[in-house]
PDB file of C-alpha atoms in Angstrom:
ATOM      1  CA  GLN A   1      89.869  78.398  49.405  1.00  0.00           C
ATOM      2  CA  ALA A   2      92.849  80.681  48.996  1.00  0.00           C
ATOM      3  CA  VAL A   3      93.315  83.587  51.379  1.00  0.00           C
ATOM      4  CA  CYS A   4      94.020  86.768  49.434  1.00  0.00           C
ATOM      5  CA  GLY A   5      95.954  89.674  50.881  1.00  0.00           C
ATOM      6  CA  TYR A   6      96.549  93.224  49.684  1.00  0.00           C
ATOM      7  CA  GLY A   7     100.080  93.226  48.418  1.00  0.00           C
ATOM      8  CA  SER A   8     101.701  91.076  51.088  1.00  0.00           C
ATOM      9  CA  GLN A   9     104.950  89.531  49.889  1.00  0.00           C
ATOM     10  CA  ASP A  10     105.167  87.059  52.768  1.00  0.00           C
ATOM     11  CA  ALA A  11     103.128  84.028  53.703  1.00  0.00           C
ATOM     12  CA  LEU A  12     100.594  84.484  56.478  1.00  0.00           C
ATOM     13  CA  PRO A  13     102.114  83.360  59.813  1.00  0.00           C
ATOM     14  CA  PHE A  14     100.153  80.389  61.132  1.00  0.00           C
ATOM     15  CA  ARG A  15     100.654  78.660  64.483  1.00  0.00           C
ATOM     16  CA  ALA A  16      99.539  75.184  65.441  1.00  0.00           C
ATOM     17  CA  ILE A  17      97.575  74.329  68.571  1.00  0.00           C
ATOM     18  CA  LYS A  18      99.234  71.516  70.542  1.00  0.00           C
ATOM     19  CA  GLU A  19      95.990  69.784  71.436  1.00  0.00           C
ATOM     20  CA  GLY A  20      94.954  69.061  67.866  1.00  0.00           C
ATOM     21  CA  GLU A  21      95.486  69.652  64.183  1.00  0.00           C
ATOM     22  CA  LEU A  22      94.254  73.215  64.247  1.00  0.00           C
ATOM     23  CA  TYR A  23      96.098  76.202  62.838  1.00  0.00           C
ATOM     24  CA  PHE A  24      95.351  79.873  63.372  1.00  0.00           C
ATOM     25  CA  GLN A  25      96.738  83.153  62.157  1.00  0.00           C
ATOM     26  CA  GLU A  26      98.396  85.283  64.790  1.00  0.00           C
ATOM     27  CA  ASP A  27      96.850  88.703  65.338  1.00  0.00           C
ATOM     28  CA  ARG A  28      99.106  91.679  65.697  1.00  0.00           C
ATOM     29  CA  GLU A  29      98.634  95.037  67.352  1.00  0.00           C
ATOM     30  CA  VAL A  30      97.424  97.652  64.891  1.00  0.00           C
ATOM     31  CA  ASN A  31      98.072 101.370  65.330  1.00  0.00           C
ATOM     32  CA  LEU A  32      94.931 102.879  63.857  1.00  0.00           C
ATOM     33  CA  VAL A  33      96.436 106.337  63.304  1.00  0.00           C
ATOM     34  CA  GLU A  34      99.409 104.928  61.417  1.00  0.00           C
ATOM     35  CA  LEU A  35      97.087 102.716  59.393  1.00  0.00           C
ATOM     36  CA  ALA A  36      94.862 105.647  58.491  1.00  0.00           C
ATOM     37  CA  LEU A  37      97.668 108.042  57.605  1.00  0.00           C
ATOM     38  CA  ALA A  38      99.515 105.514  55.459  1.00  0.00           C
ATOM     39  CA  THR A  39      97.183 106.484  52.559  1.00  0.00           C
ATOM     40  CA  ASN A  40      97.634 102.931  51.349  1.00  0.00           C
ATOM     41  CA  ILE A  41      94.263 102.067  49.912  1.00  0.00           C
ATOM     42  CA  PRO A  42      93.874  98.441  48.760  1.00  0.00           C
ATOM     43  CA  LYS A  43      93.722  98.378  44.966  1.00  0.00           C
ATOM     44  CA  GLY A  44      91.750  95.222  44.430  1.00  0.00           C
ATOM     45  CA  CYS A  45      92.845  91.708  45.239  1.00  0.00           C
ATOM     46  CA  ALA A  46      96.578  91.083  45.037  1.00  0.00           C
ATOM     47  CA  GLU A  47      98.449  87.806  44.751  1.00  0.00           C
ATOM     48  CA  THR A  48      97.441  85.127  47.243  1.00  0.00           C
ATOM     49  CA  ALA A  49      99.534  85.066  50.393  1.00  0.00           C
ATOM     50  CA  VAL A  50      99.251  81.403  51.380  1.00  0.00           C
ATOM     51  CA  ARG A  51     102.035  79.041  50.396  1.00  0.00           C
ATOM     52  CA  GLY A  52     101.483  75.432  49.433  1.00  0.00           C
ATOM     53  CA  VAL A  53      98.120  76.068  47.754  1.00  0.00           C
ATOM     54  CA  THR A  54      97.724  75.993  44.007  1.00  0.00           C
ATOM     55  CA  CYS A  55      95.080  78.513  43.054  1.00  0.00           C
ATOM     56  CA  VAL A  56      94.218  81.345  40.749  1.00  0.00           C
ATOM     57  CA  SER A  57      93.630  84.808  42.192  1.00  0.00           C
ATOM     58  CA  PRO A  58      90.403  86.517  41.237  1.00  0.00           C
ATOM     59  CA  PRO A  59      90.861  89.445  38.828  1.00  0.00           C
ATOM     60  CA  PRO A  60      91.694  92.764  40.517  1.00  0.00           C
ATOM     61  CA  ALA A  61      88.732  94.933  41.343  1.00  0.00           C
ATOM     62  CA  ALA A  62      88.340  98.216  39.566  1.00  0.00           C
ATOM     63  CA  VAL A  63      90.336 100.963  41.258  1.00  0.00           C
ATOM     64  CA  PRO A  64      88.537 104.296  41.659  1.00  0.00           C
ATOM     65  CA  SER A  65      90.300 106.679  39.308  1.00  0.00           C
ATOM     66  CA  ALA A  66      90.186 109.382  41.976  1.00  0.00           C
ATOM     67  CA  VAL A  67      92.514 107.388  44.236  1.00  0.00           C
ATOM     68  CA  SER A  68      95.392 107.588  41.809  1.00  0.00           C
ATOM     69  CA  THR A  69      94.894 111.273  40.986  1.00  0.00           C
ATOM     70  CA  LEU A  70      94.762 112.907  44.417  1.00  0.00           C
ATOM     71  CA  THR A  71      96.254 116.366  44.716  1.00  0.00           C
ATOM     72  CA  ASP A  72      98.602 117.363  47.511  1.00  0.00           C
ATOM     73  CA  ASP A  73      95.870 119.556  48.983  1.00  0.00           C
ATOM     74  CA  LEU A  74      93.464 116.615  49.215  1.00  0.00           C
ATOM     75  CA  LEU A  75      96.076 114.408  50.827  1.00  0.00           C
ATOM     76  CA  LYS A  76      96.876 117.116  53.370  1.00  0.00           C
ATOM     77  CA  TYR A  77      93.162 117.516  54.085  1.00  0.00           C
ATOM     78  CA  TYR A  78      92.833 113.772  54.611  1.00  0.00           C
ATOM     79  CA  GLN A  79      95.790 113.708  56.996  1.00  0.00           C
ATOM     80  CA  HIS A  80      94.582 116.725  58.999  1.00  0.00           C
ATOM     81  CA  ILE A  81      91.035 115.381  59.318  1.00  0.00           C
ATOM     82  CA  THR A  82      92.219 111.917  60.332  1.00  0.00           C
ATOM     83  CA  ARG A  83      94.614 113.277  62.948  1.00  0.00           C
ATOM     84  CA  ALA A  84      91.911 115.592  64.297  1.00  0.00           C
ATOM     85  CA  VAL A  85      89.252 112.893  64.622  1.00  0.00           C
ATOM     86  CA  LEU A  86      91.583 110.274  66.107  1.00  0.00           C
ATOM     87  CA  GLY A  87      93.563 112.755  68.198  1.00  0.00           C
ATOM     88  CA  ASP A  88      93.184 114.044  71.752  1.00  0.00           C
ATOM     89  CA  ASP A  89      91.464 117.407  71.173  1.00  0.00           C
ATOM     90  CA  PRO A  90      87.638 117.022  71.419  1.00  0.00           C
ATOM     91  CA  GLN A  91      86.974 120.480  69.989  1.00  0.00           C
ATOM     92  CA  LEU A  92      89.232 119.859  67.015  1.00  0.00           C
ATOM     93  CA  MET A  93      87.493 116.519  66.453  1.00  0.00           C
ATOM     94  CA  LYS A  94      84.099 118.250  66.436  1.00  0.00           C
ATOM     95  CA  VAL A  95      85.239 120.796  63.852  1.00  0.00           C
ATOM     96  CA  ALA A  96      86.782 118.093  61.661  1.00  0.00           C
ATOM     97  CA  LEU A  97      83.642 115.945  61.713  1.00  0.00           C
ATOM     98  CA  GLN A  98      81.488 118.956  60.880  1.00  0.00           C
ATOM     99  CA  ASP A  99      83.658 119.804  57.885  1.00  0.00           C
ATOM    100  CA  LEU A 100      83.658 116.180  56.755  1.00  0.00           C
ATOM    101  CA  GLN A 101      79.866 116.304  56.819  1.00  0.00           C
ATOM    102  CA  THR A 102      79.510 119.476  54.745  1.00  0.00           C
ATOM    103  CA  ASN A 103      82.560 119.686  52.474  1.00  0.00           C
ATOM    104  CA  SER A 104      81.580 119.517  48.799  1.00  0.00           C
ATOM    105  CA  LYS A 105      85.062 118.887  47.403  1.00  0.00           C
ATOM    106  CA  ILE A 106      86.144 115.617  49.014  1.00  0.00           C
ATOM    107  CA  ALA A 107      84.519 113.026  46.751  1.00  0.00           C
ATOM    108  CA  ALA A 108      87.961 111.761  45.732  1.00  0.00           C
ATOM    109  CA  LEU A 109      88.747 110.996  49.380  1.00  0.00           C
ATOM    110  CA  LEU A 110      85.676 108.809  49.963  1.00  0.00           C
ATOM    111  CA  PRO A 111      87.522 105.478  49.511  1.00  0.00           C
ATOM    112  CA  TYR A 112      90.205 106.652  51.938  1.00  0.00           C
ATOM    113  CA  PHE A 113      87.741 107.520  54.700  1.00  0.00           C
ATOM    114  CA  VAL A 114      85.701 104.341  54.120  1.00  0.00           C
ATOM    115  CA  TYR A 115      88.948 102.409  54.507  1.00  0.00           C
ATOM    116  CA  VAL A 116      89.614 104.158  57.816  1.00  0.00           C
ATOM    117  CA  VAL A 117      86.119 103.258  59.072  1.00  0.00           C
ATOM    118  CA  SER A 118      86.760  99.624  58.188  1.00  0.00           C
ATOM    119  CA  GLY A 119      89.471  99.709  60.869  1.00  0.00           C
ATOM    120  CA  VAL A 120      86.804  98.930  63.500  1.00  0.00           C
ATOM    121  CA  LYS A 121      87.902  95.293  63.444  1.00  0.00           C
ATOM    122  CA  SER A 122      91.424  96.335  64.431  1.00  0.00           C
ATOM    123  CA  VAL A 123      90.399  98.269  67.552  1.00  0.00           C
ATOM    124  CA  SER A 124      87.602  96.163  69.063  1.00  0.00           C
ATOM    125  CA  HIS A 125      89.267  96.663  72.459  1.00  0.00           C
ATOM    126  CA  ASP A 126      89.016 100.468  72.344  1.00  0.00           C
ATOM    127  CA  LEU A 127      85.506 101.902  72.717  1.00  0.00           C
ATOM    128  CA  GLU A 128      86.652 105.484  72.207  1.00  0.00           C
ATOM    129  CA  GLN A 129      88.291 104.689  68.879  1.00  0.00           C
ATOM    130  CA  LEU A 130      85.258 102.659  67.785  1.00  0.00           C
ATOM    131  CA  ASN A 131      83.011 105.622  68.552  1.00  0.00           C
ATOM    132  CA  ARG A 132      85.249 107.970  66.590  1.00  0.00           C
ATOM    133  CA  LEU A 133      85.235 105.697  63.572  1.00  0.00           C
ATOM    134  CA  LEU A 134      81.439 105.544  63.689  1.00  0.00           C
ATOM    135  CA  HIS A 135      81.403 109.354  63.858  1.00  0.00           C
ATOM    136  CA  ILE A 136      83.400 109.410  60.612  1.00  0.00           C
ATOM    137  CA  ALA A 137      80.873 107.030  59.068  1.00  0.00           C
ATOM    138  CA  ARG A 138      78.016 109.275  60.144  1.00  0.00           C
ATOM    139  CA  SER A 139      79.650 112.350  58.619  1.00  0.00           C
ATOM    140  CA  LEU A 140      80.140 110.515  55.325  1.00  0.00           C
ATOM    141  CA  ILE A 141      76.535 109.309  55.337  1.00  0.00           C
ATOM    142  CA  GLN A 142      75.186 112.789  56.021  1.00  0.00           C
ATOM    143  CA  ASN A 143      77.355 114.644  53.502  1.00  0.00           C
ATOM    144  CA  PRO A 144      74.905 115.534  50.696  1.00  0.00           C
ATOM    145  CA  PHE A 145      77.737 116.003  48.193  1.00  0.00           C
ATOM    146  CA  LEU A 146      79.025 112.426  48.446  1.00  0.00           C
ATOM    147  CA  CYS A 147      77.665 109.583  46.345  1.00  0.00           C
ATOM    148  CA  LEU A 148      78.465 106.514  48.427  1.00  0.00           C
ATOM    149  CA  GLY A 149      77.796 104.056  45.608  1.00  0.00           C
ATOM    150  CA  SER A 150      79.346 100.651  46.229  1.00  0.00           C
ATOM    151  CA  TYR A 151      80.943 101.912  49.454  1.00  0.00           C
ATOM    152  CA  VAL A 152      77.572 101.584  51.196  1.00  0.00           C
ATOM    153  CA  ARG A 153      78.207  97.859  51.620  1.00  0.00           C
ATOM    154  CA  SER A 154      81.528  98.449  53.358  1.00  0.00           C
ATOM    155  CA  LEU A 155      80.015 101.058  55.695  1.00  0.00           C
ATOM    156  CA  VAL A 156      77.136  98.732  56.577  1.00  0.00           C
ATOM    157  CA  GLY A 157      79.638  95.971  57.340  1.00  0.00           C
ATOM    158  CA  SER A 158      81.632  98.192  59.712  1.00  0.00           C
ATOM    159  CA  VAL A 159      78.493  99.448  61.467  1.00  0.00           C
ATOM    160  CA  MET A 160      77.094  95.916  61.820  1.00  0.00           C
ATOM    161  CA  TYR A 161      80.400  94.803  63.335  1.00  0.00           C
ATOM    162  CA  CYS A 162      80.076  97.385  66.110  1.00  0.00           C
ATOM    163  CA  ALA A 163      76.461  96.409  66.747  1.00  0.00           C
ATOM    164  CA  LEU A 164      76.705  92.620  66.700  1.00  0.00           C
ATOM    165  CA  GLU A 165      80.191  91.441  67.564  1.00  0.00           C
ATOM    166  CA  PRO A 166      81.137  90.601  71.178  1.00  0.00           C
ATOM    167  CA  LEU A 167      84.089  93.075  70.999  1.00  0.00           C
ATOM    168  CA  ALA A 168      87.110  92.784  73.240  1.00  0.00           C
ATOM    169  CA  ALA A 169      85.933  95.917  75.075  1.00  0.00           C
ATOM    170  CA  SER A 170      82.784  94.060  76.180  1.00  0.00           C
ATOM    171  CA  ILE A 171      84.782  91.838  78.505  1.00  0.00           C
ATOM    172  CA  ASN A 172      85.161  94.661  81.022  1.00  0.00           C
ATOM    173  CA  PRO A 173      81.723  95.291  82.632  1.00  0.00           C
ATOM    174  CA  LEU A 174      82.710  98.923  83.245  1.00  0.00           C
ATOM    175  CA  ASN A 175      82.863  99.623  79.503  1.00  0.00           C
ATOM    176  CA  ASP A 176      79.624 101.027  78.131  1.00  0.00           C
ATOM    177  CA  HIS A 177      79.589  99.099  74.883  1.00  0.00           C
ATOM    178  CA  TRP A 178      75.760  99.154  74.984  1.00  0.00           C
ATOM    179  CA  THR A 179      75.712 102.818  73.955  1.00  0.00           C
ATOM    180  CA  LEU A 180      78.092 102.011  71.094  1.00  0.00           C
ATOM    181  CA  ARG A 181      75.654  99.338  69.875  1.00  0.00           C
ATOM    182  CA  ASP A 182      72.740 101.780  70.110  1.00  0.00           C
ATOM    183  CA  TYR A 183      74.680 104.310  68.073  1.00  0.00           C
ATOM    184  CA  ALA A 184      75.614 101.694  65.474  1.00  0.00           C
ATOM    185  CA  ALA A 185      71.950 100.640  65.183  1.00  0.00           C
ATOM    186  CA  MET A 186      70.942 104.274  64.639  1.00  0.00           C
ATOM    187  CA  LEU A 187      73.579 104.620  61.914  1.00  0.00           C
ATOM    188  CA  LEU A 188      72.330 101.452  60.253  1.00  0.00           C
ATOM    189  CA  SER A 189      68.855 102.925  60.086  1.00  0.00           C
ATOM    190  CA  ARG A 190      70.253 106.221  58.759  1.00  0.00           C
ATOM    191  CA  ILE A 191      72.098 104.442  55.946  1.00  0.00           C
ATOM    192  CA  PHE A 192      68.983 102.657  54.698  1.00  0.00           C
ATOM    193  CA  TRP A 193      66.832 105.767  55.193  1.00  0.00           C
ATOM    194  CA  THR A 194      69.081 108.146  53.251  1.00  0.00           C
ATOM    195  CA  HIS A 195      70.713 105.745  50.789  1.00  0.00           C
ATOM    196  CA  GLY A 196      67.996 103.156  50.320  1.00  0.00           C
ATOM    197  CA  ASP A 197      68.294 103.307  46.537  1.00  0.00           C
ATOM    198  CA  LEU A 198      71.944 102.210  46.783  1.00  0.00           C
ATOM    199  CA  ALA A 199      71.377  99.575  49.448  1.00  0.00           C
ATOM    200  CA  SER A 200      68.073  98.029  48.386  1.00  0.00           C
ATOM    201  CA  GLY A 201      69.661  94.657  47.726  1.00  0.00           C
ATOM    202  CA  LEU A 202      71.572  94.888  50.993  1.00  0.00           C
ATOM    203  CA  TYR A 203      68.472  95.451  53.127  1.00  0.00           C
ATOM    204  CA  PRO A 204      67.131  91.850  53.163  1.00  0.00           C
ATOM    205  CA  GLN A 205      70.657  90.530  53.793  1.00  0.00           C
ATOM    206  CA  THR A 206      70.993  92.858  56.773  1.00  0.00           C
ATOM    207  CA  LEU A 207      67.632  91.798  58.189  1.00  0.00           C
ATOM    208  CA  LEU A 208      68.590  88.141  57.804  1.00  0.00           C
ATOM    209  CA  SER A 209      71.916  88.723  59.577  1.00  0.00           C
ATOM    210  CA  LEU A 210      70.186  90.444  62.483  1.00  0.00           C
ATOM    211  CA  GLN A 211      67.601  87.667  62.749  1.00  0.00           C
ATOM    212  CA  LYS A 212      70.259  84.933  62.673  1.00  0.00           C
ATOM    213  CA  VAL A 213      72.220  86.553  65.494  1.00  0.00           C
ATOM    214  CA  LEU A 214      69.074  87.024  67.560  1.00  0.00           C
ATOM    215  CA  ALA A 215      68.042  83.373  67.109  1.00  0.00           C
ATOM    216  CA  ASP A 216      71.510  81.964  67.823  1.00  0.00           C
ATOM    217  CA  PRO A 217      71.634  80.688  71.447  1.00  0.00           C
ATOM    218  CA  VAL A 218      75.425  80.450  71.297  1.00  0.00           C
ATOM    219  CA  ARG A 219      75.820  84.199  70.779  1.00  0.00           C
ATOM    220  CA  PRO A 220      76.428  86.272  73.939  1.00  0.00           C
ATOM    221  CA  LEU A 221      73.854  88.654  75.389  1.00  0.00           C
ATOM    222  CA  CYS A 222      75.633  91.715  73.986  1.00  0.00           C
ATOM    223  CA  SER A 223      75.262  90.358  70.441  1.00  0.00           C
ATOM    224  CA  HIS A 224      71.567  89.625  71.024  1.00  0.00           C
ATOM    225  CA  TYR A 225      71.187  93.166  72.328  1.00  0.00           C
ATOM    226  CA  GLY A 226      72.831  94.588  69.198  1.00  0.00           C
ATOM    227  CA  ALA A 227      70.482  92.551  67.006  1.00  0.00           C
ATOM    228  CA  VAL A 228      67.422  93.806  68.881  1.00  0.00           C
ATOM    229  CA  ALA A 229      68.693  97.390  68.702  1.00  0.00           C
ATOM    230  CA  GLY A 230      69.303  97.037  64.961  1.00  0.00           C
ATOM    231  CA  LEU A 231      65.875  95.555  64.237  1.00  0.00           C
ATOM    232  CA  HIS A 232      64.214  98.214  66.362  1.00  0.00           C
ATOM    233  CA  ALA A 233      66.099 100.992  64.577  1.00  0.00           C
ATOM    234  CA  LEU A 234      65.062  99.676  61.174  1.00  0.00           C
ATOM    235  CA  GLY A 235      61.396 100.036  62.138  1.00  0.00           C
ATOM    236  CA  TRP A 236      58.363  97.866  62.863  1.00  0.00           C
ATOM    237  CA  GLN A 237      57.960  96.806  59.221  1.00  0.00           C
TER     238      GLN A 237
END
């Protein structure tokens, strides 16, 4: 199956393992702030970025019209909020998150902020950044003026990642990744509680994912813990 990128003009760099015929893609360091402030939202599926494979790319997904019609004021707001949440000033972060939770005029920025939250997979080694991204997700979920629509699925995916994946930060026993998993489980429950009408079809899939992780003996203890926390947060039913 072809691997599709978002506008990459180059082939994906693969390296071979000496011991066998196995190839893997090299990971690179990702600066989350630069990624967030690039305001480069993926506009559907671009051309495939794997050479030597004959395939047909799936048709581009519909691009939210708001993304292409952002005003300068909205872009400045997005940049200020992102810098505040991912910056070094805790008080400024608190104010930014509060505004993100109550602002009634930022519907056009929803895909941007959801894209930032999806950066959890790029910073699995940094608990502080993971927590901040989950805080953004919580503000979006609690904002009564935002209609999450199809973005619910992406938010659930990011939250589930924090709850279930081993995370590079889990390697160090001094890192309290358990609290992060508890927080992610709480957010998962909040999503289905407040946006159940949008995520009804996603609910059984989420339950199945949690059950599979819990029943998988190969998964590490931290993943089993995240599954238990998620099931507990979703309720006894």
